[in-house]
mmCIF file of C-alpha atoms in Angstrom:
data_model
loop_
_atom_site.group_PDB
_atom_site.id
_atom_site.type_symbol
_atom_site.label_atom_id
_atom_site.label_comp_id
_atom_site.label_asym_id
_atom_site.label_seq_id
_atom_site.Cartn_x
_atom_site.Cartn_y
_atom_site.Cartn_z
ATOM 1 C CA UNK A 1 168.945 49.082 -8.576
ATOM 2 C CA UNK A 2 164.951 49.495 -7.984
ATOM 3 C CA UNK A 3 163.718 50.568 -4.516
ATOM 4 C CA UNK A 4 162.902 47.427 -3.290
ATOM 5 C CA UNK A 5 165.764 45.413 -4.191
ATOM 6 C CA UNK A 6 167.863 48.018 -2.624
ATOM 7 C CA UNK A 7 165.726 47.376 0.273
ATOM 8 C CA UNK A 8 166.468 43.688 0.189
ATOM 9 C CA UNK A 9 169.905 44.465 -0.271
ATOM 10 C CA UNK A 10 170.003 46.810 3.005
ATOM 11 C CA UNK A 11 168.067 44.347 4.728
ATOM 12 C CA UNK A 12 170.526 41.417 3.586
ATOM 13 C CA UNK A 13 173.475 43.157 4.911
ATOM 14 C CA UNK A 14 172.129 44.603 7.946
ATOM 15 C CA UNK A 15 172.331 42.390 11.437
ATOM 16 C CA UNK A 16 168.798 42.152 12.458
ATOM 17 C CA UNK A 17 168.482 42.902 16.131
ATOM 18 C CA UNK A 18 167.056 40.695 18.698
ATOM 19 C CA UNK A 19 164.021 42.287 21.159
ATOM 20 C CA UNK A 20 162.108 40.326 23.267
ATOM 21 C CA UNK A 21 160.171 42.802 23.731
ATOM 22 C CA UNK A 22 156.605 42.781 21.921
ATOM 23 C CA UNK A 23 155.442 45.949 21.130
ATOM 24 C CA UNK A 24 158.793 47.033 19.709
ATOM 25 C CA UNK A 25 158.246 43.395 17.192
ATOM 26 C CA UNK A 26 154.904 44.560 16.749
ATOM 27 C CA UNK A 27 156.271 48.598 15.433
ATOM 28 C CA UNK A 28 158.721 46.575 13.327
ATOM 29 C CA UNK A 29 155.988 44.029 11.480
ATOM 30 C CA UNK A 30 153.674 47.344 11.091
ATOM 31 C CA UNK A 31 156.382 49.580 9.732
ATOM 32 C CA UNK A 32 157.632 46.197 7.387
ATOM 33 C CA UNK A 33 153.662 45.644 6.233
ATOM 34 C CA UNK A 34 154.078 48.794 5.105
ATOM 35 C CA UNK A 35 156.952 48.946 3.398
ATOM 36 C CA UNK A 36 155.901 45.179 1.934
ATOM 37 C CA UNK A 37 152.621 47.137 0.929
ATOM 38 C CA UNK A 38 154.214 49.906 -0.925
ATOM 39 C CA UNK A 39 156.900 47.376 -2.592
ATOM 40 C CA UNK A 40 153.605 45.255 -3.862
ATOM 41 C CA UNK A 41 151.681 48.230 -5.289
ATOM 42 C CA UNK A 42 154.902 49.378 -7.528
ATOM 43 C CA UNK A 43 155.511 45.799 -8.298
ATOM 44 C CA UNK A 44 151.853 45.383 -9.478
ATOM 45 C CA UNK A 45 151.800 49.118 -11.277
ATOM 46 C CA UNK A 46 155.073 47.865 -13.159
ATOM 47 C CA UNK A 47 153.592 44.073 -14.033
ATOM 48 C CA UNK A 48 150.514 45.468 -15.163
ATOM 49 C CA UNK A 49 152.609 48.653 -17.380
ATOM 50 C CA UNK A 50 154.503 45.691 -19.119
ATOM 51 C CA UNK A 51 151.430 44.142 -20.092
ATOM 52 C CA UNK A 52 151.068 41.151 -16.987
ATOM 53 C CA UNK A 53 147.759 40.008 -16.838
ATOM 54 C CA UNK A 54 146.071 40.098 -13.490
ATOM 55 C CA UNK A 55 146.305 36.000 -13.666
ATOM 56 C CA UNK A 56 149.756 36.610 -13.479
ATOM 57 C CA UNK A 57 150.092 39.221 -11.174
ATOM 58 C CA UNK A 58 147.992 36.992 -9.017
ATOM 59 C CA UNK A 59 149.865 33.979 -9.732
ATOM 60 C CA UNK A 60 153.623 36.198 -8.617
ATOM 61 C CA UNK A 61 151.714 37.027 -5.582
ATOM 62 C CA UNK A 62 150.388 33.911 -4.292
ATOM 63 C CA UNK A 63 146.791 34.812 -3.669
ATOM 64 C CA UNK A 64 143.214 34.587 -6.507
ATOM 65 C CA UNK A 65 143.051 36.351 -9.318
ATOM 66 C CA UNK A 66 139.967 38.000 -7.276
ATOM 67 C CA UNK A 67 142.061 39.128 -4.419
ATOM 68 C CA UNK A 68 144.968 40.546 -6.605
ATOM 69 C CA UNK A 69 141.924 42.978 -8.505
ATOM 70 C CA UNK A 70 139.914 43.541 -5.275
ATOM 71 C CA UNK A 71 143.221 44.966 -3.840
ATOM 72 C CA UNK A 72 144.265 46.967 -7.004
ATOM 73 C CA UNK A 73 142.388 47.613 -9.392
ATOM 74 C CA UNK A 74 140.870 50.634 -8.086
ATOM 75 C CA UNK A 75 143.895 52.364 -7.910
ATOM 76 C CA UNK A 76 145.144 50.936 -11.225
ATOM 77 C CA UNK A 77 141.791 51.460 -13.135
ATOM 78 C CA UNK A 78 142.308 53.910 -15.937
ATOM 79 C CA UNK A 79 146.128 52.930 -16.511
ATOM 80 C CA UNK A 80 147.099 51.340 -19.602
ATOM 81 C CA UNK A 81 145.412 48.748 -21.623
ATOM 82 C CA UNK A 82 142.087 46.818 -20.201
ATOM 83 C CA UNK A 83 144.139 44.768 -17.657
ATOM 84 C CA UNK A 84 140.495 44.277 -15.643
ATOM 85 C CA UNK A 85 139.360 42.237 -17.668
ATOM 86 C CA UNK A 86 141.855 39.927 -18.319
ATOM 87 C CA UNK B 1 119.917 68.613 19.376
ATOM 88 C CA UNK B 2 118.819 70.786 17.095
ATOM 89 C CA UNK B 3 118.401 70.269 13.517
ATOM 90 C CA UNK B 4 121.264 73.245 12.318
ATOM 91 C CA UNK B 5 123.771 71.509 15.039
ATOM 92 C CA UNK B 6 123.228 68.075 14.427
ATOM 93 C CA UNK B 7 123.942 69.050 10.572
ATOM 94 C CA UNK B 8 126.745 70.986 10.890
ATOM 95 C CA UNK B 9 128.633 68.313 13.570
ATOM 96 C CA UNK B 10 127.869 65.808 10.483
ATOM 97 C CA UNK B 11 129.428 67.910 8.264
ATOM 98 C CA UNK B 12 132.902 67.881 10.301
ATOM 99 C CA UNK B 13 132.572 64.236 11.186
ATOM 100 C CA UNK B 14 132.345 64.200 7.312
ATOM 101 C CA UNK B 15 135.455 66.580 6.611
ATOM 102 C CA UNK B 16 137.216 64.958 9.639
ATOM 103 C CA UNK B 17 137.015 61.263 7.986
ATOM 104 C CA UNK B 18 137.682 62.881 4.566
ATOM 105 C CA UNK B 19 140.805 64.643 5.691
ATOM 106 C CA UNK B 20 141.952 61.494 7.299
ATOM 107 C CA UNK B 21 141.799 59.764 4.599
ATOM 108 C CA UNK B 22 143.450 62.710 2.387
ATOM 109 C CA UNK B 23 146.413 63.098 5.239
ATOM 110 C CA UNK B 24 146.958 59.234 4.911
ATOM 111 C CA UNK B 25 147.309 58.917 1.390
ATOM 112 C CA UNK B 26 149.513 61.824 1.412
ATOM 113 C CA UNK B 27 151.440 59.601 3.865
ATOM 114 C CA UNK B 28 151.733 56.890 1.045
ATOM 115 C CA UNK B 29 149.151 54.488 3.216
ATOM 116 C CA UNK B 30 145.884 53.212 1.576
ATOM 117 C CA UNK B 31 143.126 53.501 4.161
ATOM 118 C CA UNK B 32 143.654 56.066 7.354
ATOM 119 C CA UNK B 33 144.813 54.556 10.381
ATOM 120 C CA UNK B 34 144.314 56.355 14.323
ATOM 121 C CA UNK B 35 147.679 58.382 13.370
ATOM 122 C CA UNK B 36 146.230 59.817 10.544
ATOM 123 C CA UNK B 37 142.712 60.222 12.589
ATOM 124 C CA UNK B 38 144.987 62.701 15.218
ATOM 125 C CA UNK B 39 146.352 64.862 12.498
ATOM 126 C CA UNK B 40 143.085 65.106 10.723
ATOM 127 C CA UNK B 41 142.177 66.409 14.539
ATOM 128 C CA UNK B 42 143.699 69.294 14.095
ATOM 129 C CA UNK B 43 141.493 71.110 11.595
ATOM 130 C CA UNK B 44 138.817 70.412 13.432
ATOM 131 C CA UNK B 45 136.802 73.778 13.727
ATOM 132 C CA UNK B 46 137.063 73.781 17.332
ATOM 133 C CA UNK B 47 140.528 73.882 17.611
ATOM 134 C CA UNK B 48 140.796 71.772 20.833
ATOM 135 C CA UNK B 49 142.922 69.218 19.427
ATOM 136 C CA UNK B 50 145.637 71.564 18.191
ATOM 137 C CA UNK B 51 145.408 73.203 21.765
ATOM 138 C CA UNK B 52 146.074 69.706 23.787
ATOM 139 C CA UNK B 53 148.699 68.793 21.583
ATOM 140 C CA UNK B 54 150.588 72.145 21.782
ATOM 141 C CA UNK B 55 150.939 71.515 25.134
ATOM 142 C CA UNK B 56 153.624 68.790 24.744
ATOM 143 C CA UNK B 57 154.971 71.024 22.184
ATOM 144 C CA UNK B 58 153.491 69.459 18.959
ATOM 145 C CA UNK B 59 151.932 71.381 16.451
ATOM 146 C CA UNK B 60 150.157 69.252 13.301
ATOM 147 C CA UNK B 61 153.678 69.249 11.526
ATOM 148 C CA UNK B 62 155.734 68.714 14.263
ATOM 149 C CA UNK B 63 153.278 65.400 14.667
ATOM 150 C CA UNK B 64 153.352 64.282 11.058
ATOM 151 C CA UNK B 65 157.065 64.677 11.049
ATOM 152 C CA UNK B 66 157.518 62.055 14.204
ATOM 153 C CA UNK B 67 155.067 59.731 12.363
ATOM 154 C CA UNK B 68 157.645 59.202 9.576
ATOM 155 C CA UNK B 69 160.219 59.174 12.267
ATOM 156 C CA UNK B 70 158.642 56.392 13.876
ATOM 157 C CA UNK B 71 158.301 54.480 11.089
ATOM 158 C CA UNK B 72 161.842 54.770 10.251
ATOM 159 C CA UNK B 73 162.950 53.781 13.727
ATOM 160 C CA UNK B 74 160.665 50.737 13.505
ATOM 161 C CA UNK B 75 162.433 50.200 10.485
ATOM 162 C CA UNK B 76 166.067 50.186 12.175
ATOM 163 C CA UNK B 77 164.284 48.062 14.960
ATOM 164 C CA UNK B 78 163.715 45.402 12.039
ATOM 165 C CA UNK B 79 166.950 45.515 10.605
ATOM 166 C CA UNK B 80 167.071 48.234 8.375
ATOM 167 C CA UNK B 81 169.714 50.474 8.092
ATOM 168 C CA UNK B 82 169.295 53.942 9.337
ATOM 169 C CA UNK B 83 169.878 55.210 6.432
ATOM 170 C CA UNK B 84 167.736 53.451 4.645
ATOM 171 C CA UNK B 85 165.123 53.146 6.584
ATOM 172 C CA UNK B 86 164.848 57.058 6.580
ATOM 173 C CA UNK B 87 164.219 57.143 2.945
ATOM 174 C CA UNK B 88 161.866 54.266 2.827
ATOM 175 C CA UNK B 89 159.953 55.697 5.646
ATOM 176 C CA UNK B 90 158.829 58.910 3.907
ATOM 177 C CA UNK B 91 157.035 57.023 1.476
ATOM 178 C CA UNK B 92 155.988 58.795 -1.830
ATOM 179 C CA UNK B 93 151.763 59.857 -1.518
ATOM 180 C CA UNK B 94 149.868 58.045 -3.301
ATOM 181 C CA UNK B 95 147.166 59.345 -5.418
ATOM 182 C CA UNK B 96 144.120 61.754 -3.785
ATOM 183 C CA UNK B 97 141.028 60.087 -2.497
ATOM 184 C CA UNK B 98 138.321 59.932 -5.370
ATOM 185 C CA UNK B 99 135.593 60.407 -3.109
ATOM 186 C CA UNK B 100 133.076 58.225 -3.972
ATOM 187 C CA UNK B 101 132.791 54.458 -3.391
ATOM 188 C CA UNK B 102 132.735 52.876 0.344
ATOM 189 C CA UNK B 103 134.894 55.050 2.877
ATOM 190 C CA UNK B 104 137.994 52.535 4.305
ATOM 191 C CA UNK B 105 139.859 53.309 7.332
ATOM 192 C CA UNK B 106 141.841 50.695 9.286
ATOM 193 C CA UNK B 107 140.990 49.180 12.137
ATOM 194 C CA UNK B 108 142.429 51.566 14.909
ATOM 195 C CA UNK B 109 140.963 54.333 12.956
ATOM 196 C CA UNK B 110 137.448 52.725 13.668
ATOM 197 C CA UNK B 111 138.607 52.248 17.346
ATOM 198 C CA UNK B 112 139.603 56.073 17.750
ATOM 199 C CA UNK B 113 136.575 57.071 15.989
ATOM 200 C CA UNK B 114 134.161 54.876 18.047
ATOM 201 C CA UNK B 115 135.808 55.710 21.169
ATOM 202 C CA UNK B 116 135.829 59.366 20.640
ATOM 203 C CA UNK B 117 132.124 58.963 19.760
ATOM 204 C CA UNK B 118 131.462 57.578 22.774
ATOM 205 C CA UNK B 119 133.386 59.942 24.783
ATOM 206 C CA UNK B 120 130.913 62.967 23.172
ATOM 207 C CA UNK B 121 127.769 61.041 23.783
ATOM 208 C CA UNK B 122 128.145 60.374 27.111
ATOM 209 C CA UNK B 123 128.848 64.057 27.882
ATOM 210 C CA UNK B 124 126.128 64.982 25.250
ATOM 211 C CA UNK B 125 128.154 67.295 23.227
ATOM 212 C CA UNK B 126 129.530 67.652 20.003
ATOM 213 C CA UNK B 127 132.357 65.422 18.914
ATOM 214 C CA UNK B 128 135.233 68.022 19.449
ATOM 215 C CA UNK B 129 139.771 67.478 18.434
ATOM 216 C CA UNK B 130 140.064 66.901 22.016
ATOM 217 C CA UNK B 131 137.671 63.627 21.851
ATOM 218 C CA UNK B 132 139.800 62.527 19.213
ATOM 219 C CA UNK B 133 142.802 62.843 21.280
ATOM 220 C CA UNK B 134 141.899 61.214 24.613
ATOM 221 C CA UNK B 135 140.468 58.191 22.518
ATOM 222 C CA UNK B 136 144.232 57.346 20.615
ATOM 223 C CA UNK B 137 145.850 58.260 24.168
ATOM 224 C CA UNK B 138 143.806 55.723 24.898
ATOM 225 C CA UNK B 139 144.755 53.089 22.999
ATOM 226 C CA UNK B 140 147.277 50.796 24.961
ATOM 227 C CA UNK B 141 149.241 50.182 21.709
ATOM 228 C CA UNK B 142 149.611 50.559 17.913
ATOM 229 C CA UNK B 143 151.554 53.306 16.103
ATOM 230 C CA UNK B 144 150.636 56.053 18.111
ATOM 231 C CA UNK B 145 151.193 54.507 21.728
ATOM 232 C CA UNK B 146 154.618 54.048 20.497
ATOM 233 C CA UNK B 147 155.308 57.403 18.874
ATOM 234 C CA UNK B 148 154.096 58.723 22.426
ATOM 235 C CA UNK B 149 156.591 56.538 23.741
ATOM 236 C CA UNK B 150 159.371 57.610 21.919
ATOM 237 C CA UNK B 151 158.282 61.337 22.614
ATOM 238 C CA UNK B 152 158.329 61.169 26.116
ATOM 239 C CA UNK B 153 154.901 61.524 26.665
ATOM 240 C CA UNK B 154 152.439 59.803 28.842
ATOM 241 C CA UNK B 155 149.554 58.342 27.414
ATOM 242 C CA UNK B 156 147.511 59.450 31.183
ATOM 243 C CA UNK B 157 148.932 62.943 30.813
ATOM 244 C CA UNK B 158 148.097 63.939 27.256
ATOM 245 C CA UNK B 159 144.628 62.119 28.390
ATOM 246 C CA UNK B 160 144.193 64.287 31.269
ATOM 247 C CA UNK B 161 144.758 67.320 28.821
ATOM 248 C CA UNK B 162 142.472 66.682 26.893
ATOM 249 C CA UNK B 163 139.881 66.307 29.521
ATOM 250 C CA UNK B 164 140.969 69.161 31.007
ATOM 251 C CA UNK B 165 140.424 71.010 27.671
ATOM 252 C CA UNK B 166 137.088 69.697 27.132
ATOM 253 C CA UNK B 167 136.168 70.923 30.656
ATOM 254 C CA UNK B 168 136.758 74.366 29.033
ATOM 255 C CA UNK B 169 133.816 76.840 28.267
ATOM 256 C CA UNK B 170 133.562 76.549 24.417
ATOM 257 C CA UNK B 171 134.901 80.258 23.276
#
């Protein structure tokens, strides 16, 4: 089981408390951005090791082929094959 | 200001920003956020950051470690289990800062920074740690008004330290 589908999993099976309170909704988006963040860049690092295109990455991810390298490809530049450009 | 001064307080805003940035990778986030701002604080060469925040009994460590914390409890907050959310809270670093290209920091890094900023120019002295610190205290909310929070500790008092502290006589 990867990382993140273990996180789904936990997530799945876990009872999601209620708080009406904001700033403790707010802590709980931040801290979920971040995991969501950290779940995207291995998702993208493993796409783009199995030869995805950045089309397709983009496509999986909802947003332009433009946003998907803007956000990535500075970390990813250097790994494997010439995904920029593609 | 002199010349010499004015270059050397450059040259820690410079290493201050760069170390955020190093401390928040490290973390496993992107760009440095205000947390990441505080901790960077700490090696500031005037040492008035690490002196306010021994006070309430936190030492650069002692901080970093209640960052994670925090995130895992926000984590739990969401649904997570504990369990979990302690191991996806410590998230792996990510890879060192390449220095060069734009410098990024988030949002309520920028608000620290410019409120710290402000806080020196106003007194007309160098940005010192303890600038740093009163501008997250601060901050009304955000990642660090809740790890206060969960600490115990006031955002007015650890403000008034730090004032207090910049009162000081520099050493």
């Amino acid at each position: 089981m990867t990382e993140w589908t273990a996180t789904v999993y936990a997530l799945t099976v876990a009872e999601v408390p209620q708080t009406d309170d904001p700033s403790a909704a707010f802590a709980a988006v931040v801290a979920l951005r971040r995991l969501a963040d950290r779940m995207e860049r291995e998702a993208v690092d493993e796409a783009l090791a199995r030869g995805w295109t950045w089309q397709q990455v983009a496509q999986a991810l909802g947003v332009s082929r433009q946003a998907a390298h803007k956000r990535h490809a500075r970390r990813t530049r250097g790994r494997g094959a010439t995904q920029e450009d593609r | 200001m002199n010349p010499m001064k004015m270059l050397r307080e450059m040259r820690a805003i410079k290493d201050l920003l760069t170390d955020a940035e190093g401390i928040a990778r490290s973390m496993g986030d992107e760009q440095p956020a205000a947390e990441h701002l505080l901790l960077a604080a700490f090696d500031l060469p005037d040492g008035s950051a690490d002196r306010v925040m021994r006070r309430f009994g936190l030492d650069r460590d002692r901080l970093r470690a209640a960052i994670v914390e925090q995130h895992a409890a926000a984590l739990v907050a969401a649904g997570l289990r504990p369990d979990v959310a302690d191991q996806l809270s410590d998230a792996p670093a990510l890879e060192p800062p390449t220095g060069s290209g734009i410098y990024r920091s988030s949002p309520s890094a920028q608000e620290a920074f410019q409120r710290a900023g402000a806080m020196a120019r106003s007194a007309r002295r160098p940005l010192a740690g303890a600038h740093i610190v009163a501008a997250v205290a601060g901050m009304e909310h955000g990642t660090v008004a809740q790890l206060l929070e969960r600490l115990g500790i006031e955002r007015s008092a650890l403000a008034a330290a730090a004032a207090d502290e910049l009162e000081r006589p520099a050493s």
